[in-house]
Coordinates of C-alpha atoms in Angstrom, one line a residue:
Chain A
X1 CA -24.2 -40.1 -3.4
X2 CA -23.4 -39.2 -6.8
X3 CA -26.6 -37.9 -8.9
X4 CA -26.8 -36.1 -12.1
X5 CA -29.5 -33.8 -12.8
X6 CA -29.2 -30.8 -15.7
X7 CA -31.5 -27.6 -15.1
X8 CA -32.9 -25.2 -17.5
X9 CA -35.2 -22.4 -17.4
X10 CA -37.6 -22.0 -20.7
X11 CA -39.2 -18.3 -21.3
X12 CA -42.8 -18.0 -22.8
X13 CA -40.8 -17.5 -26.1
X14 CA -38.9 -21.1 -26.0
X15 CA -35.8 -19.6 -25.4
X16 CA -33.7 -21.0 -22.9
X17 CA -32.9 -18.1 -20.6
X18 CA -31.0 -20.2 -17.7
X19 CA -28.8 -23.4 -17.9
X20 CA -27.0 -25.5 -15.3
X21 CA -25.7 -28.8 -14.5
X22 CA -26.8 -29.0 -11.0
X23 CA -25.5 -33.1 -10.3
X24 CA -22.7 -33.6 -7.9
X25 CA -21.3 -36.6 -10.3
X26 CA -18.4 -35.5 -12.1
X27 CA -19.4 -33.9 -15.5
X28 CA -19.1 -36.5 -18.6
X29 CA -19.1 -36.1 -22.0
X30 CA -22.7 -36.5 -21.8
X31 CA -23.2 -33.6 -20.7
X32 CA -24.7 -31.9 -23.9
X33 CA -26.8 -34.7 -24.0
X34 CA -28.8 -33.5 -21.1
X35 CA -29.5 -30.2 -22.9
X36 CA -30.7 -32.2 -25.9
X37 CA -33.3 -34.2 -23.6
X38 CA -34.7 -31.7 -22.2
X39 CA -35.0 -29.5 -25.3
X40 CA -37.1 -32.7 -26.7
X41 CA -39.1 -32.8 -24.2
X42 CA -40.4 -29.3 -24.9
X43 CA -43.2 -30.8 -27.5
X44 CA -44.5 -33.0 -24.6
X45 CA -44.8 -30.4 -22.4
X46 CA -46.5 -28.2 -24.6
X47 CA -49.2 -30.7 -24.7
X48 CA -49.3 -31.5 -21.3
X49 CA -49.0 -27.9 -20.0
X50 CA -52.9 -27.4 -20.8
X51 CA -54.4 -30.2 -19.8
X52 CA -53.6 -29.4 -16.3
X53 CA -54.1 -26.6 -14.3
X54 CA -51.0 -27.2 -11.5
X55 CA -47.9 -25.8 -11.3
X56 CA -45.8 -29.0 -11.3
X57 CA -45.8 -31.6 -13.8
X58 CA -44.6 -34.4 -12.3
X59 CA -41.9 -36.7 -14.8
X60 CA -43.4 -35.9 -18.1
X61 CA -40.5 -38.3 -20.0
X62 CA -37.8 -40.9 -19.4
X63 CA -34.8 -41.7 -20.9
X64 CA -32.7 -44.7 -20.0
X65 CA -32.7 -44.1 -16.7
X66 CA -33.0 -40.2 -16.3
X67 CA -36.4 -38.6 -15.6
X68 CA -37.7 -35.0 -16.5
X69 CA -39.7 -33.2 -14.6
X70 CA -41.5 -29.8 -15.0
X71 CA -42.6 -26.6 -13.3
X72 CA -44.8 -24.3 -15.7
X73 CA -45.6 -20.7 -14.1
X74 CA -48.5 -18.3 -14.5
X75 CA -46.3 -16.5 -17.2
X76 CA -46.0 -20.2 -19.3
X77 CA -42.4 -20.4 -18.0
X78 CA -41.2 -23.6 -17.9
X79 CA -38.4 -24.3 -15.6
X80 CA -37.0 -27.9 -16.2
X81 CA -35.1 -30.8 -14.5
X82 CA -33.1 -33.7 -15.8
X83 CA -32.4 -35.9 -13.0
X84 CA -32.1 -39.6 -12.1
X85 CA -33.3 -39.3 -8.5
X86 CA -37.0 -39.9 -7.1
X87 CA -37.3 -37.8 -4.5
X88 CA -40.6 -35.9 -6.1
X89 CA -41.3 -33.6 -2.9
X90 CA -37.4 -32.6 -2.6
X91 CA -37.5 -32.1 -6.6
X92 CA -41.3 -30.0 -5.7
X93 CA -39.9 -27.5 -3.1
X94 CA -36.7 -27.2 -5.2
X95 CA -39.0 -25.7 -8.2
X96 CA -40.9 -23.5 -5.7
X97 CA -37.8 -21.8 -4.5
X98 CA -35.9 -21.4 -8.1
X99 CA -39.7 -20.1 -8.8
X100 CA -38.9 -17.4 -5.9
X101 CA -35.5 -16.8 -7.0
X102 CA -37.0 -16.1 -10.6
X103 CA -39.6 -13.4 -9.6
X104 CA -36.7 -12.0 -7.8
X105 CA -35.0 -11.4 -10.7
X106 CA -38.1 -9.9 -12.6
X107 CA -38.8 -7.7 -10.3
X108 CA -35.7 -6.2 -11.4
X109 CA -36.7 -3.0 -13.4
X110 CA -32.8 -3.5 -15.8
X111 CA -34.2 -7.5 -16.2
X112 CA -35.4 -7.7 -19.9
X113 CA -38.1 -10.2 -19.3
X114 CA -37.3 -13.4 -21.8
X115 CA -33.4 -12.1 -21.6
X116 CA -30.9 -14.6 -20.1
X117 CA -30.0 -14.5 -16.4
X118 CA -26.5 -13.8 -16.1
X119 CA -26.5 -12.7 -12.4
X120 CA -23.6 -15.2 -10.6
X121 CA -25.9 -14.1 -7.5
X122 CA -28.3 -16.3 -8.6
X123 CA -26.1 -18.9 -10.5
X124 CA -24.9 -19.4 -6.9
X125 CA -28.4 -19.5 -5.4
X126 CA -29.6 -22.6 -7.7
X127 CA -26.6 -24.9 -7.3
X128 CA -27.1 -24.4 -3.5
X129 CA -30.9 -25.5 -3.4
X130 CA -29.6 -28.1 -6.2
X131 CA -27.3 -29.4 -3.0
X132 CA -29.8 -29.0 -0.4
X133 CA -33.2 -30.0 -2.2
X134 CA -31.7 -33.1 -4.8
Chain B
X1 CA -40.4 -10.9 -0.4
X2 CA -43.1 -8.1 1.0
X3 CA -41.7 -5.2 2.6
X4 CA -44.5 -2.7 3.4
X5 CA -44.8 1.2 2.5
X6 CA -47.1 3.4 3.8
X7 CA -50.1 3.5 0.9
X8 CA -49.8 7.6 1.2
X9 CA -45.9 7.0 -0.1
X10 CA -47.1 5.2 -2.9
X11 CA -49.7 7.8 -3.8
X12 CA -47.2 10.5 -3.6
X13 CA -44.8 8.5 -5.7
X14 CA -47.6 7.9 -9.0
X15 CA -49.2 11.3 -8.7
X16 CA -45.1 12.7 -8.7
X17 CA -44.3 10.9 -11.8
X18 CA -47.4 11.6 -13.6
X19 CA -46.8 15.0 -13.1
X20 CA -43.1 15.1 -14.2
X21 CA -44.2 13.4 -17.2
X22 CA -46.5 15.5 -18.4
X23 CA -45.4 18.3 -17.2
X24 CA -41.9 18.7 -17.2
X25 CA -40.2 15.9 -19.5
X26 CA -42.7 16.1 -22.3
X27 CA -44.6 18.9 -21.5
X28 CA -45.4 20.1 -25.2
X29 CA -46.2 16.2 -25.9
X30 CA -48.8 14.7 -23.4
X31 CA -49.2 12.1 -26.7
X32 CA -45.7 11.0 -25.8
X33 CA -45.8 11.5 -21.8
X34 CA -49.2 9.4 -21.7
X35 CA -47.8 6.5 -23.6
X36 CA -44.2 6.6 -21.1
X37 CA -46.5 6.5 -18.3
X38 CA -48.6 3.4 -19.4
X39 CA -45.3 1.4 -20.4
X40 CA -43.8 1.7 -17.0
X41 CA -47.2 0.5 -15.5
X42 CA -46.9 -2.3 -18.4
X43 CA -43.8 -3.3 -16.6
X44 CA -45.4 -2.7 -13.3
X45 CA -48.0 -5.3 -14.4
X46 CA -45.9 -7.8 -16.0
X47 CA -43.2 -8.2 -12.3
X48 CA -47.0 -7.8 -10.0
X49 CA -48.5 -10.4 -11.6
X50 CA -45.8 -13.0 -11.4
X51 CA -45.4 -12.2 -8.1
X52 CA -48.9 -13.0 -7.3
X53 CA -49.5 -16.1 -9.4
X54 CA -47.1 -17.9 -7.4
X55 CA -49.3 -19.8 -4.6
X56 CA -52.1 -20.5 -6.7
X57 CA -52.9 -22.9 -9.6
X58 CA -52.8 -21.8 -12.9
X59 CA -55.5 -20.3 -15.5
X60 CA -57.4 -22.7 -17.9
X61 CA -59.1 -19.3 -19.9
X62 CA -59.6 -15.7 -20.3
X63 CA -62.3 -15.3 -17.6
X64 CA -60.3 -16.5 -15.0
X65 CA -56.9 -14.4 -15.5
X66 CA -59.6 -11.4 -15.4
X67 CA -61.3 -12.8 -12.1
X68 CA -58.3 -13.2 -11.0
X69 CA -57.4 -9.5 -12.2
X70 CA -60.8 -8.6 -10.4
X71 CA -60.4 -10.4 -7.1
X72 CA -57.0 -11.4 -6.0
X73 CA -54.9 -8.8 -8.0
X74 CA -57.1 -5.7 -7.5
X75 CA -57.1 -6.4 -3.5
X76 CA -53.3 -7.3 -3.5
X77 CA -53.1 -3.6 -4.9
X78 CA -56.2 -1.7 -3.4
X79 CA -57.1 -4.0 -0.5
X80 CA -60.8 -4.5 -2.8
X81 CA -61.9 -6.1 -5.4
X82 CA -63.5 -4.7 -8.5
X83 CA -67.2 -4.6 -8.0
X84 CA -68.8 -5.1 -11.4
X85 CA -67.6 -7.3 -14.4
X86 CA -69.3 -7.3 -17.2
X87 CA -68.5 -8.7 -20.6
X88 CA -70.3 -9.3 -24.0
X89 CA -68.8 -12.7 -24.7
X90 CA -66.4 -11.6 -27.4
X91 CA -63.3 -10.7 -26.2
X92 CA -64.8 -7.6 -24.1
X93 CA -64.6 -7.0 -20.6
X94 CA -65.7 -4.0 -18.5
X95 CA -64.1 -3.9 -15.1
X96 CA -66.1 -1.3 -12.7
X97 CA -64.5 0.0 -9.6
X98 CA -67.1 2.2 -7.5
X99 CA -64.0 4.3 -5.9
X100 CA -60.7 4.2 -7.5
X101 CA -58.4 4.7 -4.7
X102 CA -55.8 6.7 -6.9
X103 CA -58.7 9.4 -7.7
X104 CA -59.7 9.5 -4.4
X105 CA -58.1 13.0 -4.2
X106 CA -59.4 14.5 -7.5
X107 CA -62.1 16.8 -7.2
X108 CA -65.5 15.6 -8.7
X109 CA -66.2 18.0 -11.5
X110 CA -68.2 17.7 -14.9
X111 CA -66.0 15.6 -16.9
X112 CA -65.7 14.5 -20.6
X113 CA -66.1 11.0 -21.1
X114 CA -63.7 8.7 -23.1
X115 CA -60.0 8.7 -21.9
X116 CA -58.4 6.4 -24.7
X117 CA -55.2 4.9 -23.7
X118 CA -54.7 1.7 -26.3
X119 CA -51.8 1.2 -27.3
X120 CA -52.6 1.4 -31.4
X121 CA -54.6 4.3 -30.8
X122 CA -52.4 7.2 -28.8
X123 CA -53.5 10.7 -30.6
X124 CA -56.8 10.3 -28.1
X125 CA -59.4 12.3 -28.7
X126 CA -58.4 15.3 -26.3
X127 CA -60.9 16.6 -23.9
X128 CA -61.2 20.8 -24.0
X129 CA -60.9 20.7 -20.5
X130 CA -57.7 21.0 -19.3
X131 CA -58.4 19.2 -15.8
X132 CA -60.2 16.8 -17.3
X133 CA -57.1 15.5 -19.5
X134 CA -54.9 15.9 -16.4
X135 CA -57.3 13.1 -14.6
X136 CA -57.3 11.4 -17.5
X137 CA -53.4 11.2 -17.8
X138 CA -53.6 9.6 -14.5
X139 CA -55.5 6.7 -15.5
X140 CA -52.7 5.3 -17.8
X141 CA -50.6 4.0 -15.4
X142 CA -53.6 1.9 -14.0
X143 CA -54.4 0.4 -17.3
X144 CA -50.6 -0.3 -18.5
X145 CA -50.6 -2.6 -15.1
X146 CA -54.1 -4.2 -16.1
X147 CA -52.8 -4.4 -19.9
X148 CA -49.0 -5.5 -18.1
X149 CA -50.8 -8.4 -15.7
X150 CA -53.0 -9.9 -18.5
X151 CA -49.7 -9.6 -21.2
X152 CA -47.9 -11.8 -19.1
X153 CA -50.7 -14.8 -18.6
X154 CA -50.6 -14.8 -22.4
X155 CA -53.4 -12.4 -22.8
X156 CA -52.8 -9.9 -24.9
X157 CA -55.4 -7.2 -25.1
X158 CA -56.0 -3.4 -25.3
X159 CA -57.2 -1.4 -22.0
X160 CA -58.7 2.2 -21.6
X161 CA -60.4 3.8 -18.8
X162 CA -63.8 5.3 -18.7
X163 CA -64.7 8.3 -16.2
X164 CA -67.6 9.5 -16.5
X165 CA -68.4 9.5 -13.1
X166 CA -65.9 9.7 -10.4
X167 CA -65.0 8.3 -8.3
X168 CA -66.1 5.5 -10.0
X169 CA -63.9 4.5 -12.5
X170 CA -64.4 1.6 -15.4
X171 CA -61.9 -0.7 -17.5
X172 CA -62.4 -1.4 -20.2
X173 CA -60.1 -4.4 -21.6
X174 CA -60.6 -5.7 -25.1
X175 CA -58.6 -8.9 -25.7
X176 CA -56.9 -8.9 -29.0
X177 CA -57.6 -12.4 -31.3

């Protein structure tokens, strides 16, 4: 079952401290288009991040056929997913552990907080919950 | 994720590197030593309080990241809660604790009163007594976690410490506009 989905992480700062194409399709070309969605959809969820108190927003745009959905943290960082798939509780527990995964890696003392994650540990981590959860 | 240490370790561990600070890395500068000290409880803050937003919802305002710095934070870390808030509306808050664990084992004396520790503001106004600024240097590390916490649920504010009578120990966290 083939199923793209594109993952980044946003710091407090906008920058984009994590990327990943997390889909078991075969990458296409469009590839950078994913990254362009979901930097788009910053704006909206900017708006939408204070309106609500909870943690997961559930598909704040669509495009074509491809859905966005977003996890905001305490710290206001957003991690987001580009997929095509409806499964909102597999997408829900798949935020929760990245979100565990992520505290792990700031509880390192050497992690510059807003710096990009460049641990392969972790790289590995997220495309094995991407299997499991999507 | 929660590995427990004894609390005596941990107590052992701050009043260690408060005293290596001021007294062995920057002994001629407790200026210097006071502000290292509050930036690695700034850090402290910052990893704690991302830790322990995790299961609950997020804050819609100020006066519920400090309740939440008063309640849930404060007893993750001392197992009680802070037991007076008080604030004057603008950007103020006092936060009381009646018996500061980590002073628990400093001897009630007469004491000056102010202990500055903002971070715009380091020459503090240095108490004569030369116990009184080695309690005082203690207290940094406690408000660079309060100042840490609040910095990373986009708060940011200055935070000082106020003994002027132990054990109890008041916060005071002024929220910058």
């Amino acid at each position: 079952m083939a199923s793209t989905a594109c993952f980044i992480i946003v710091s407090r700062n906008d920058i984009p401290i994590y990327e990943a194409e997390v889909g078991s399709a075969p990458k296409e070309e469009a590839a950078h288009q994913h990254q362009f969605i979901l930097h788009a959809a910053l704006d909206i969820v900017q708006d939408l991040a204070w309106t609500t108190s909870a943690m997961f927003l559930k598909a704040v745009e669509r495009f074509n056929d491809l859905v966005v959905s977003v996890y905001v943290t305490a710290g206001h960082t957003r991690l987001m997913l580009l997929h095509d798939s409806r499964n909102e509780d597999g997408i829900k527990s798949f935020f929760q552990e990245v979100h565990e995964l992520y505290i792990k890696i700031l509880l390192n003392p050497l992690y510059l907080s807003g710096s990009r994650i460049t641990s392969s540990h972790f790289d590995t981590k997220v495309r094995a919950l991407a299997r499991k959860y999507l | 994720m929660g590995r427990e240490v004894a609390e005596t370790c941990m107590e052992g561990m701050i009043l260690e590197m408060v005293s290596a600070y001021s007294t062995r890395f920057y002994a001629t500068k407790p200026d210097l030593a006071a502000r290292r000290i509050e930036a690695i409880g700034y850090q402290v803050g910052l990893q704690l309080s991302e830790r322990y937003t995790t299961e609950r919802p997020r804050f819609g305002d100020h006066l519920e990241a400090i309740k939440f710095i008063c309640k849930d934070f404060w007893s993750e870390l001392f197992n009680k809660q802070i037991d007076n808030l008080r604030t004057n509306h603008r950007g103020t808050f006092v936060l009381q604790d009646n018996r500061f664990r980590w002073l628990t084992r400093i001897p009630i004396n007469s004491l000056p009163n102010k202990m500055d520790a903002s971070q715009h503001d380091p020459s503090a106004p240095t108490p004569d007594n030369k116990a009184a600024q080695d309690t005082s240097m203690h207290l940094y590390f406690p408000c660079g976690i309060i100042r840490g916490a609040l910095s990373s649920l986009g708060i940011p504010c200055a935070v000082s410490a106020d003994i002027s009578n132990l054990p109890a120990c008041s916060f005071v966290v002024r929220i910058k506009a």
